Tab-separated table of C-alpha atoms in Angstrom:
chain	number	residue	atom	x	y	z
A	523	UNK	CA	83.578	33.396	227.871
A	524	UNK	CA	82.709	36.182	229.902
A	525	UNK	CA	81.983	35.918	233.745
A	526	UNK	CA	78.568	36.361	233.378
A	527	UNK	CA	78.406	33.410	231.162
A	528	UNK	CA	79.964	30.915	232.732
A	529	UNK	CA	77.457	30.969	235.570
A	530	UNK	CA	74.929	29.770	233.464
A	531	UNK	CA	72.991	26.712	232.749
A	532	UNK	CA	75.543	24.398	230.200
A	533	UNK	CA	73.090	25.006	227.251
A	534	UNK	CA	72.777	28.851	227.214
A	535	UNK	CA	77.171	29.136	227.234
A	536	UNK	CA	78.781	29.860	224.139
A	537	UNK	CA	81.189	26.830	223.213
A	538	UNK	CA	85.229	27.860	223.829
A	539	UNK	CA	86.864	29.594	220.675
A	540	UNK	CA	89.659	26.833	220.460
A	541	UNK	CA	91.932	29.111	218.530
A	542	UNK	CA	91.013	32.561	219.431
A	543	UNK	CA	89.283	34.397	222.373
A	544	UNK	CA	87.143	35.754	219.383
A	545	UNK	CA	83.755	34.914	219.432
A	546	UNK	CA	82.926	31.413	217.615
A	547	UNK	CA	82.268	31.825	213.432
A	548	UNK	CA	78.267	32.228	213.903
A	549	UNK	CA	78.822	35.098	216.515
A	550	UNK	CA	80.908	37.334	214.888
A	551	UNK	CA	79.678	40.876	214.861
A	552	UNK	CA	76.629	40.048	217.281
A	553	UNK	CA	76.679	41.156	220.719
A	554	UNK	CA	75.440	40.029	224.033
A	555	UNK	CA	72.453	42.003	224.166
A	556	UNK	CA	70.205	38.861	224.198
A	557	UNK	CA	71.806	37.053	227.092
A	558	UNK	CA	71.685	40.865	229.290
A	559	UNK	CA	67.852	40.683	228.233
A	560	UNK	CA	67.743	37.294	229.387
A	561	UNK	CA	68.859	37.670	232.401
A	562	UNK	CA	67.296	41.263	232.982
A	563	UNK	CA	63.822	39.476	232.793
A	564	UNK	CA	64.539	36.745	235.205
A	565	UNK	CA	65.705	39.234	237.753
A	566	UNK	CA	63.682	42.390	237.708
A	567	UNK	CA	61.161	39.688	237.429
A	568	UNK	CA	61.515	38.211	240.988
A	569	UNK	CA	61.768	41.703	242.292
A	570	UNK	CA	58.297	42.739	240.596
A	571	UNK	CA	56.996	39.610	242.417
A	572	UNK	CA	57.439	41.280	245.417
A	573	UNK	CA	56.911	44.909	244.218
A	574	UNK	CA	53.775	44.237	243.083
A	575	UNK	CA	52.362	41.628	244.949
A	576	UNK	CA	52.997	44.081	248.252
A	577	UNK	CA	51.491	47.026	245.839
A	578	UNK	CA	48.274	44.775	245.168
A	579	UNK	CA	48.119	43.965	248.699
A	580	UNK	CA	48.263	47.299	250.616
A	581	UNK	CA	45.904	49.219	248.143
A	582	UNK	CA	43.095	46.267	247.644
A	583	UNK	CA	43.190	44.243	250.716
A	584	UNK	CA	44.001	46.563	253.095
A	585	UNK	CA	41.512	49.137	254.254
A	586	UNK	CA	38.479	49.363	251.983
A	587	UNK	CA	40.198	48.221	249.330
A	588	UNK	CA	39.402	49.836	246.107
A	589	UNK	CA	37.318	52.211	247.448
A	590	UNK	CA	39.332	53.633	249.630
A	591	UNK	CA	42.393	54.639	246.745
A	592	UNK	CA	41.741	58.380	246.921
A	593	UNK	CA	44.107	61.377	246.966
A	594	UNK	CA	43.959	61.021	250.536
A	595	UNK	CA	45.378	57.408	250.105
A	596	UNK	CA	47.676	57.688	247.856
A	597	UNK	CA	49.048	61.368	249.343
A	598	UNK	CA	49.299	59.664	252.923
A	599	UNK	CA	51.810	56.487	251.070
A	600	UNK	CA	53.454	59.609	249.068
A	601	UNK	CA	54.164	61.837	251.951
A	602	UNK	CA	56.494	58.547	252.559
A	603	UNK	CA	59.911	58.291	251.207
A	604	UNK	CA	59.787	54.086	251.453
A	605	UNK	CA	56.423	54.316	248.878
A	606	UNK	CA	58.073	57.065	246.748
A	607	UNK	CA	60.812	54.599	246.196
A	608	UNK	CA	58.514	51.452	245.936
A	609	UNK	CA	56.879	52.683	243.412
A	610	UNK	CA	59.562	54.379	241.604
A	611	UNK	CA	61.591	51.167	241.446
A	612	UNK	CA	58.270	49.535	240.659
A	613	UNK	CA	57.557	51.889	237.977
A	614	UNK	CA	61.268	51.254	236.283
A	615	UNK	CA	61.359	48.020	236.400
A	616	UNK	CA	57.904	47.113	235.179
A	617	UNK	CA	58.350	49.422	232.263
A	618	UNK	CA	61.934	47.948	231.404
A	619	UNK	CA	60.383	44.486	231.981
A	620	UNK	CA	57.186	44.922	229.821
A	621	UNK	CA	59.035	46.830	227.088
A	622	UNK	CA	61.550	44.206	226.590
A	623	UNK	CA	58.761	41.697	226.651
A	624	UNK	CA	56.524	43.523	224.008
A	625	UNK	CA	60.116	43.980	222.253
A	626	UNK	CA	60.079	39.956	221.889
A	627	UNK	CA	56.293	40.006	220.786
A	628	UNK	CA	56.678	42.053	217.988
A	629	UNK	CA	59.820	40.533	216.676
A	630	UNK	CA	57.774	37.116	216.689
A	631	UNK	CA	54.743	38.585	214.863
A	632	UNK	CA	55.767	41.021	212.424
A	633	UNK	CA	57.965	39.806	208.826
A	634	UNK	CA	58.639	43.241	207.523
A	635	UNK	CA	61.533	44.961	208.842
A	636	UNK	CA	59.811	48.325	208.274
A	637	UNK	CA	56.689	47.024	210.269
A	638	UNK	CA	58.918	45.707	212.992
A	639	UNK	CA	61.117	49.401	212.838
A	640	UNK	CA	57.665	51.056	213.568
A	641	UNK	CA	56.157	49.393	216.162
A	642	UNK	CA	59.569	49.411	218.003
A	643	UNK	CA	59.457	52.861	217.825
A	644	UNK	CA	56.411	53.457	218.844
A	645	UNK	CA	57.017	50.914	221.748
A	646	UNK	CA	60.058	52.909	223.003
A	647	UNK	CA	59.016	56.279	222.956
A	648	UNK	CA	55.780	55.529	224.581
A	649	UNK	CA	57.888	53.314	227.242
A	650	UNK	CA	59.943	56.579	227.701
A	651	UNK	CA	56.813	58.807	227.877
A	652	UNK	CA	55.367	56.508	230.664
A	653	UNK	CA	58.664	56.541	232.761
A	654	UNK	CA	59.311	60.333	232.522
A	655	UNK	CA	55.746	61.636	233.253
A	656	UNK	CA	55.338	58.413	236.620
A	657	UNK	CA	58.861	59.876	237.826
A	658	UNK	CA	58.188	63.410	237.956
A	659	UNK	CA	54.760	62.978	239.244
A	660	UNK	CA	55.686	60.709	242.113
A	661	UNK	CA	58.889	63.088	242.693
A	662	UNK	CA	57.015	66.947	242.065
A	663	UNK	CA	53.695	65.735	244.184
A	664	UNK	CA	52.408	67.529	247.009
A	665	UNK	CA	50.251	66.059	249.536
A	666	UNK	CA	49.311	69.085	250.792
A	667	UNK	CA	48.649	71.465	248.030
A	668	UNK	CA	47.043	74.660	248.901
A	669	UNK	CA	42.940	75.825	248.806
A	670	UNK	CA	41.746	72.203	249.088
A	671	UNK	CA	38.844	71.076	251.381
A	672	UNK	CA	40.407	69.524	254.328
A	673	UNK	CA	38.189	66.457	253.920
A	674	UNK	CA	39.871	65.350	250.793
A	675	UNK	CA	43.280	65.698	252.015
A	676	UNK	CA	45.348	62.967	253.744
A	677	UNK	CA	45.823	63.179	257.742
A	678	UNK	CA	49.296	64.606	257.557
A	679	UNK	CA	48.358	67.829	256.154
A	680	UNK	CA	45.948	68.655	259.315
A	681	UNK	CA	48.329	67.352	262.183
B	686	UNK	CA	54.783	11.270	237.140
B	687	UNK	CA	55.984	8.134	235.880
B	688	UNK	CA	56.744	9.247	232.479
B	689	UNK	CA	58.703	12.095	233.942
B	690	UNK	CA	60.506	9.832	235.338
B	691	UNK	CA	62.600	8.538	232.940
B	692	UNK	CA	64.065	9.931	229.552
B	693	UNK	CA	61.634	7.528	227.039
B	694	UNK	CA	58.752	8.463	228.649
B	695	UNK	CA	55.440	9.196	226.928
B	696	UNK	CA	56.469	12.335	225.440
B	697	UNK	CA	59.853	11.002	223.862
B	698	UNK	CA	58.016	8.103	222.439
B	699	UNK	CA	55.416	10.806	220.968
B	700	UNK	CA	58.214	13.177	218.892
B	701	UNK	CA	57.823	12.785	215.799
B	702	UNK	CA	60.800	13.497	213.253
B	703	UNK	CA	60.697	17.258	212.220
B	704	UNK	CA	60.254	16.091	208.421
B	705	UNK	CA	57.066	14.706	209.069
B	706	UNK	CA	55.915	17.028	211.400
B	707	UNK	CA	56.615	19.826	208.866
B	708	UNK	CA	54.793	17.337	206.042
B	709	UNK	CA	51.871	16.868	208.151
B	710	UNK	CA	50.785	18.886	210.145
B	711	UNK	CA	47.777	21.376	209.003
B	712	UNK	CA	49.462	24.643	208.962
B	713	UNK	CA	50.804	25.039	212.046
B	714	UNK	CA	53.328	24.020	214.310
B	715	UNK	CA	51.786	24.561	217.773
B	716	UNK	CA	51.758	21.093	219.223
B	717	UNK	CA	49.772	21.497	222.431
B	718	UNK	CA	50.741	20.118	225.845
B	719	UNK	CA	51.195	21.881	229.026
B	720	UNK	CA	54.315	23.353	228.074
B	721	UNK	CA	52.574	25.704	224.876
B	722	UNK	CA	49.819	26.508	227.044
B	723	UNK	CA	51.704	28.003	229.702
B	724	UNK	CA	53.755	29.870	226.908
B	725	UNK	CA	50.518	31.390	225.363
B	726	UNK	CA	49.177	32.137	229.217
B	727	UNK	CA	52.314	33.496	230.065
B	728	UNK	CA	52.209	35.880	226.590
B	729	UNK	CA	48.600	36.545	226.545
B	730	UNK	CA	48.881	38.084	230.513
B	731	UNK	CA	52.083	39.617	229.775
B	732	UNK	CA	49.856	42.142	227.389
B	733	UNK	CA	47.131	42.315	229.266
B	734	UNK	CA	49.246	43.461	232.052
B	735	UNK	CA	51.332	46.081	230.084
B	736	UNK	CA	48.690	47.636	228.324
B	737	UNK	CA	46.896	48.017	231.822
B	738	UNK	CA	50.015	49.588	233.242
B	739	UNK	CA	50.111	51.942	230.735
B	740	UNK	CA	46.765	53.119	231.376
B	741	UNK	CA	47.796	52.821	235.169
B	742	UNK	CA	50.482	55.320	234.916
B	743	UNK	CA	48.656	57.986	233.153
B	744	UNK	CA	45.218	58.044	235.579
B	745	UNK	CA	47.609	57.676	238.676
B	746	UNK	CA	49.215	60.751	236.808
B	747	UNK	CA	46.331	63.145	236.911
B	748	UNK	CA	46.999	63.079	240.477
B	749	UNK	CA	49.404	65.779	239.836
B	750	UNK	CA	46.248	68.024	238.400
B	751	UNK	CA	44.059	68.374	241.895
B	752	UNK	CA	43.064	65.974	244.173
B	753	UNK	CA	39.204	66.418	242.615
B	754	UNK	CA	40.513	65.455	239.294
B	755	UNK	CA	42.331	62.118	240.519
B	756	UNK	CA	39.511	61.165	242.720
B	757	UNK	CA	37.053	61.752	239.499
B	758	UNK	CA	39.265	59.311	237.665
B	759	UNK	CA	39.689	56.800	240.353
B	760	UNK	CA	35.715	57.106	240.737
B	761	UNK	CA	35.638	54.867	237.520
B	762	UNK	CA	37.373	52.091	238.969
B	763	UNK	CA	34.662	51.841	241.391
B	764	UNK	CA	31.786	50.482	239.822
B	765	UNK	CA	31.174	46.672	239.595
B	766	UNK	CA	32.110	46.500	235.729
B	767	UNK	CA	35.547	47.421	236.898
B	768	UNK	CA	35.613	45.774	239.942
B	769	UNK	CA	35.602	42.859	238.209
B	770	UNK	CA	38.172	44.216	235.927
B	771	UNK	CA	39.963	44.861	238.687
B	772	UNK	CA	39.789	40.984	239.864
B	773	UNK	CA	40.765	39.503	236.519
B	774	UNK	CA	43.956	42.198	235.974
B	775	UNK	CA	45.129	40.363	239.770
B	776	UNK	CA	44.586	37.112	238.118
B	777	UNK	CA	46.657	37.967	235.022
B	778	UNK	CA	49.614	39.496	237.333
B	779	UNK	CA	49.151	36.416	239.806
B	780	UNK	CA	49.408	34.345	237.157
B	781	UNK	CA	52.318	35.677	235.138
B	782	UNK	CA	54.294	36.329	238.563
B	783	UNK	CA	53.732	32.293	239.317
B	784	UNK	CA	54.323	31.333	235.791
B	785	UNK	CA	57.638	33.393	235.764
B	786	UNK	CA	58.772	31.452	239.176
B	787	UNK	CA	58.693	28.719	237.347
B	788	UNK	CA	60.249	29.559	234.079
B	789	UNK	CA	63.130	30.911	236.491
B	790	UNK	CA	63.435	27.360	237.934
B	791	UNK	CA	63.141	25.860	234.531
B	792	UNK	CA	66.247	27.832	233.231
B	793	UNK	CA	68.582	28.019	236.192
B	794	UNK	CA	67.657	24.610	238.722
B	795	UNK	CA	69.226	21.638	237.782
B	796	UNK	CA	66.254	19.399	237.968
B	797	UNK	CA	63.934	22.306	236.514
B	798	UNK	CA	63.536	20.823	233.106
B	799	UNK	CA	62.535	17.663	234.605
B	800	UNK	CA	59.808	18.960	236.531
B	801	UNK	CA	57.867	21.472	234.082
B	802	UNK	CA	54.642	19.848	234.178
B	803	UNK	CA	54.432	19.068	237.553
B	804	UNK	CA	55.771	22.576	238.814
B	805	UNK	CA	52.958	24.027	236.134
B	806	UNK	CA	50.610	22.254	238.554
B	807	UNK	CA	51.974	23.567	241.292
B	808	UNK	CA	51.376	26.936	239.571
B	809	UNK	CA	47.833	26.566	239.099
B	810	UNK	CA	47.149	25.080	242.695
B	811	UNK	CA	48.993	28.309	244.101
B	812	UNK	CA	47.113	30.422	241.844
B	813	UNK	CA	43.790	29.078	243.050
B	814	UNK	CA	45.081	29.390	246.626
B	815	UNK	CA	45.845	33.096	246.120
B	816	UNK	CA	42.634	34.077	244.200
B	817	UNK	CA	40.571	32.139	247.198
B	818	UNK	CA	41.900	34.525	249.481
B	819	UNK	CA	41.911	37.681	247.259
B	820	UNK	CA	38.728	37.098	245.935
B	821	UNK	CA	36.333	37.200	248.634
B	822	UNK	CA	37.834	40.512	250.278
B	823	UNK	CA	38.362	42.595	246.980
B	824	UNK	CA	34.121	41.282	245.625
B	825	UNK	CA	33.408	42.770	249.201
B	826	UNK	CA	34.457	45.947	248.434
B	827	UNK	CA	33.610	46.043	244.993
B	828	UNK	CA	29.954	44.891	246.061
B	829	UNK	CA	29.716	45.413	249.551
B	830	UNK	CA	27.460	48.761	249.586
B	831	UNK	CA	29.882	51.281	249.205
């Protein structure tokens, strides 16, 4: 039994190999990629709580809300390092956490392992599109970029 | 509460052996109560809320292109259709985020199992309690005149 495992709930451990430190008969061969997934959800989970929940809060109850998410807005939390990093770990982690949920969605709906190859594909390169083109844009962004109307520009740029 | 309580409660006494379950019942074996229902909440706003983030990512992307072209894009979210788009996605998220509380304390408290039900309650009472106050300021903006 691995560390990890033996901190969890009775039910979820995998019974003592009385003979062997093998894994028991029915494991053999299988790894422990469900129990990391497992536990990946119910953490990055209670982080995203508070990821997005502040996310939600500062860009539709603060201010005008909805109306006022503009360049402006969203170059004023970017000229930040603490909201590049937000939303980067926000952006990672609710990828990771959504993938691996759709993951379990289409192993529950689809029979055909061809089917099931396909959509997982599709799942993960789109997941790894999504990542790659949020990370560069919130890391290769520029508040300020030159030959823009001052008005539509956040407050940093004219101070 | 009461059949919560102890082991032979209600719900024991209601199992029925998986022979005649499988026999019986009408081609399917979703058998209701509030533990399915906050399964199929929990799935159903889990791809709501992914699908929306993908769409999230790429118009928060164009604001790489020029800040005319981002605030073009965010001008769609704007209108009152969207607005109240905009209302439901916080009710999925608010929802799933509560839900997943609770499915933490399911798996990892020791009395977790045992209270389920009533911590689904509690769920829905803190849900209502965050839409109340989310509600009135984000229909404000959405319809307030902009």
């Amino acid at each position: 039994m691995t560390t990890v495992e033996r901190s969890l709930p009775r039910l979820l451990q995998t019974p003592p190999s009385p003979s062997s430190k093998r894994a028991p008969r029915g494991r053999r061969g299988r790894s422990n990629g469900e129990l990391y997934g497992w536990i990946f959800m119910r953490a990055s989970g209670a982080l995203l709580v508070v990821l997005i929940f502040g996310h939600l809060f500062i860009n539709l109850m603060t201010g005008d809300g909805i109306h006022g998410v503009d360049f402006a807005f969203v170059g004023g939390k970017w000229a930040d390092p603490f909201w590049q990093w937000w939303d980067l770990v926000m952006l990672w982690l609710a990828i990771a956490h959504g993938t691996n949920g759709m993951r379990t969605v289409i192993n529950d709906y689809t029979s055909r392992a061809g089917t099931r190859l396909a959509f997982k594909g599709a799942l993960y390169l789109l997941a790894f599109i999504i990542v790659a083109l949020g990370t560069l844009v919130i890391f290769t962004f520029d508040p300020c970029p030159p030959g823009v109307a001052a008005d539509l520009l956040p407050a940093i740029c004219t101070a | 509460m009461t059949d919560m309580a102890t082991p032979q409660g209600k719900d024991t006494a209601r199992a029925k052996p998986l022979t005649r379950l499988t026999g019986k019942l009408p081609g399917s074996l979703y058998r209701g109560g509030e533990g399915m229902w906050s399964w199929l909440l929990h799935r159903i706003t889990a791809v709501a809320v992914f699908l929306f983030l993908l769409l999230h990512i790429a118009d928060t992307a164009t604001i790489r292109i020029s800040p005319e072209a981002y605030n073009a894009v965010m001008g769609t979210y704007k209108n009152p259709v969207m607005g109240i788009g905009e209302a439901t996605l916080v009710a999925a998220v608010v929802l799933h985020a509560l839900n997943g509380i609770r499915l933490i304390l399911v798996d990892s408290w020791t009395k977790g199992p045992k209270y389920q039900k009533v911590m689904l309650y509690v769920v829905i009472g803190l849900f209502a309690v965050i839409m109340a106050g989310f509600l009135p300021v984000h229909l404000r903006h959405v319809f307030g005149g902009h």
